[in-house]
mmCIF file of C-alpha atoms in Angstrom:
data_model
loop_
_atom_site.group_PDB
_atom_site.id
_atom_site.type_symbol
_atom_site.label_atom_id
_atom_site.label_comp_id
_atom_site.label_asym_id
_atom_site.label_seq_id
_atom_site.Cartn_x
_atom_site.Cartn_y
_atom_site.Cartn_z
ATOM 1 C CA MET C 11 10.916 42.006 -6.747
ATOM 2 C CA ASP C 12 14.172 41.446 -8.446
ATOM 3 C CA ASP C 13 16.053 39.501 -5.894
ATOM 4 C CA CYS C 14 13.102 37.447 -4.445
ATOM 5 C CA ILE C 15 13.738 33.695 -5.032
ATOM 6 C CA PHE C 16 9.818 33.076 -4.985
ATOM 7 C CA CYS C 17 9.306 35.710 -7.644
ATOM 8 C CA LYS C 18 11.814 34.192 -9.678
ATOM 9 C CA ILE C 19 10.328 30.737 -9.409
ATOM 10 C CA ALA C 20 6.904 32.298 -10.225
ATOM 11 C CA ASN C 21 8.497 34.012 -13.199
ATOM 12 C CA LYS C 22 10.075 30.622 -14.367
ATOM 13 C CA GLU C 23 13.514 32.124 -13.989
ATOM 14 C CA ILE C 24 14.317 29.281 -11.557
ATOM 15 C CA PRO C 25 13.090 25.843 -12.748
ATOM 16 C CA LYS C 26 10.814 24.331 -10.124
ATOM 17 C CA GLU C 27 8.323 21.548 -10.387
ATOM 18 C CA PHE C 28 4.977 22.595 -9.060
ATOM 19 C CA THR C 29 2.597 20.393 -7.211
ATOM 20 C CA TYR C 30 -0.227 22.810 -8.102
ATOM 21 C CA GLU C 31 -0.191 25.956 -10.059
ATOM 22 C CA ASP C 32 -2.734 28.535 -11.485
ATOM 23 C CA GLU C 33 -2.681 32.095 -12.454
ATOM 24 C CA GLU C 34 -2.366 33.570 -8.947
ATOM 25 C CA VAL C 35 -1.070 30.728 -6.663
ATOM 26 C CA MET C 36 1.856 28.277 -6.828
ATOM 27 C CA VAL C 37 2.600 25.242 -4.695
ATOM 28 C CA PHE C 38 5.842 23.438 -4.413
ATOM 29 C CA PRO C 39 7.786 21.250 -2.077
ATOM 30 C CA ASP C 40 9.917 22.755 0.640
ATOM 31 C CA LEU C 41 13.672 22.218 0.007
ATOM 32 C CA HIS C 42 14.043 21.321 3.630
ATOM 33 C CA PRO C 43 10.970 19.476 4.574
ATOM 34 C CA ALA C 44 9.985 19.189 8.353
ATOM 35 C CA LYS C 45 7.565 16.355 7.626
ATOM 36 C CA PRO C 46 7.108 13.711 4.879
ATOM 37 C CA ILE C 47 4.575 16.277 3.257
ATOM 38 C CA HIS C 48 5.884 19.765 3.449
ATOM 39 C CA LEU C 49 4.516 22.183 0.729
ATOM 40 C CA LEU C 50 4.908 25.879 0.367
ATOM 41 C CA ILE C 51 1.740 27.684 -0.976
ATOM 42 C CA ALA C 52 2.476 31.156 -2.259
ATOM 43 C CA PRO C 53 0.853 33.867 -4.365
ATOM 44 C CA LYS C 54 2.706 34.624 -7.617
ATOM 45 C CA LYS C 55 2.414 38.302 -6.819
ATOM 46 C CA HIS C 56 5.134 39.478 -4.538
ATOM 47 C CA ILE C 57 3.875 40.327 -1.034
ATOM 48 C CA ALA C 58 6.768 40.487 1.354
ATOM 49 C CA ASP C 59 4.799 39.842 4.713
ATOM 50 C CA PHE C 60 1.612 38.515 5.999
ATOM 51 C CA LEU C 61 1.154 42.038 7.514
ATOM 52 C CA ASP C 62 1.213 43.497 4.008
ATOM 53 C CA VAL C 63 -1.829 41.636 2.568
ATOM 54 C CA ASP C 64 -4.463 44.024 1.499
ATOM 55 C CA ASP C 65 -6.436 41.543 -0.536
ATOM 56 C CA PRO C 66 -8.741 39.325 1.601
ATOM 57 C CA ALA C 67 -9.717 37.381 -1.415
ATOM 58 C CA LEU C 68 -6.076 36.457 -2.075
ATOM 59 C CA MET C 69 -5.826 35.086 1.404
ATOM 60 C CA GLY C 70 -9.147 33.113 0.563
ATOM 61 C CA ARG C 71 -7.414 31.671 -2.396
ATOM 62 C CA LEU C 72 -4.350 30.578 -0.444
ATOM 63 C CA TRP C 73 -6.404 28.861 2.129
ATOM 64 C CA GLN C 74 -8.615 27.039 -0.434
ATOM 65 C CA THR C 75 -5.426 25.898 -2.117
ATOM 66 C CA ALA C 76 -3.962 24.777 1.248
ATOM 67 C CA GLN C 77 -7.388 22.842 1.764
ATOM 68 C CA ARG C 78 -7.290 21.246 -1.746
ATOM 69 C CA MET C 79 -3.544 20.216 -1.096
ATOM 70 C CA ALA C 80 -4.302 18.600 2.331
ATOM 71 C CA LYS C 81 -7.109 16.514 0.518
ATOM 72 C CA THR C 82 -5.036 15.626 -2.530
ATOM 73 C CA GLN C 83 -1.887 14.778 -0.466
ATOM 74 C CA GLY C 84 -3.961 12.344 1.675
ATOM 75 C CA LEU C 85 -3.558 14.278 4.873
ATOM 76 C CA THR C 86 -7.258 14.127 5.676
ATOM 77 C CA GLY C 87 -7.626 12.240 9.052
ATOM 78 C CA LYS C 88 -3.870 12.147 9.329
ATOM 79 C CA GLY C 89 -3.304 15.553 10.817
ATOM 80 C CA PHE C 90 -1.649 18.380 9.391
ATOM 81 C CA ARG C 91 -0.469 22.053 10.109
ATOM 82 C CA ILE C 92 -0.629 25.217 8.204
ATOM 83 C CA LEU C 93 1.826 27.781 9.126
ATOM 84 C CA VAL C 94 2.530 31.505 8.259
ATOM 85 C CA ASN C 95 5.674 32.998 9.424
ATOM 86 C CA SER C 96 5.579 36.780 9.566
ATOM 87 C CA GLY C 97 7.069 39.879 11.014
ATOM 88 C CA GLY C 98 10.652 38.909 10.284
ATOM 89 C CA ALA C 99 10.242 35.203 11.231
ATOM 90 C CA GLN C 100 10.185 34.065 7.599
ATOM 91 C CA ILE C 101 13.449 32.974 5.842
ATOM 92 C CA VAL C 102 12.115 34.113 2.363
ATOM 93 C CA PRO C 103 10.451 37.617 2.478
ATOM 94 C CA HIS C 104 7.531 36.420 0.309
ATOM 95 C CA LEU C 105 4.071 35.500 1.725
ATOM 96 C CA HIS C 106 3.798 31.786 1.889
ATOM 97 C CA LEU C 107 1.962 29.062 3.802
ATOM 98 C CA HIS C 108 3.524 25.986 4.983
ATOM 99 C CA LEU C 109 1.485 22.774 4.840
ATOM 100 C CA MET C 110 3.060 19.990 6.737
ATOM 101 C CA GLY C 111 1.962 16.647 7.666
ATOM 102 C CA PRO C 112 1.137 14.012 8.924
ATOM 103 C CA PHE C 113 0.715 14.959 12.433
ATOM 104 C CA GLY C 114 -1.620 12.299 13.765
ATOM 105 C CA LYS C 115 -1.695 10.410 17.136
ATOM 106 C CA ALA C 116 -0.252 7.363 15.457
ATOM 107 C CA VAL C 117 2.548 9.540 13.939
ATOM 108 C CA LYS C 118 5.609 10.438 15.972
ATOM 109 C CA ASP C 119 6.662 14.107 15.560
#
């Protein structure tokens, strides 16, 4: 999509430092983090909304990436959330997961 900021990031039209990247998935920090760790995990292919996903394997890759990021970011045992906004609740109309943490008992929200 021509005017999608995440597509521009995926196509390297907008410079962005990736926390993780492969052929299908990109991970980068949220511009306005809600927690000390707040990563966005998105497919490089444009999918406007969670309700538009027709490839279960892609969702599996996004979930596996979220698991990997939770571990590599040191969130194991500290509590974290994975959030998907959809149906018009998202600010950027490009499917993405939010990985946020820590959210443990010892951490004040």
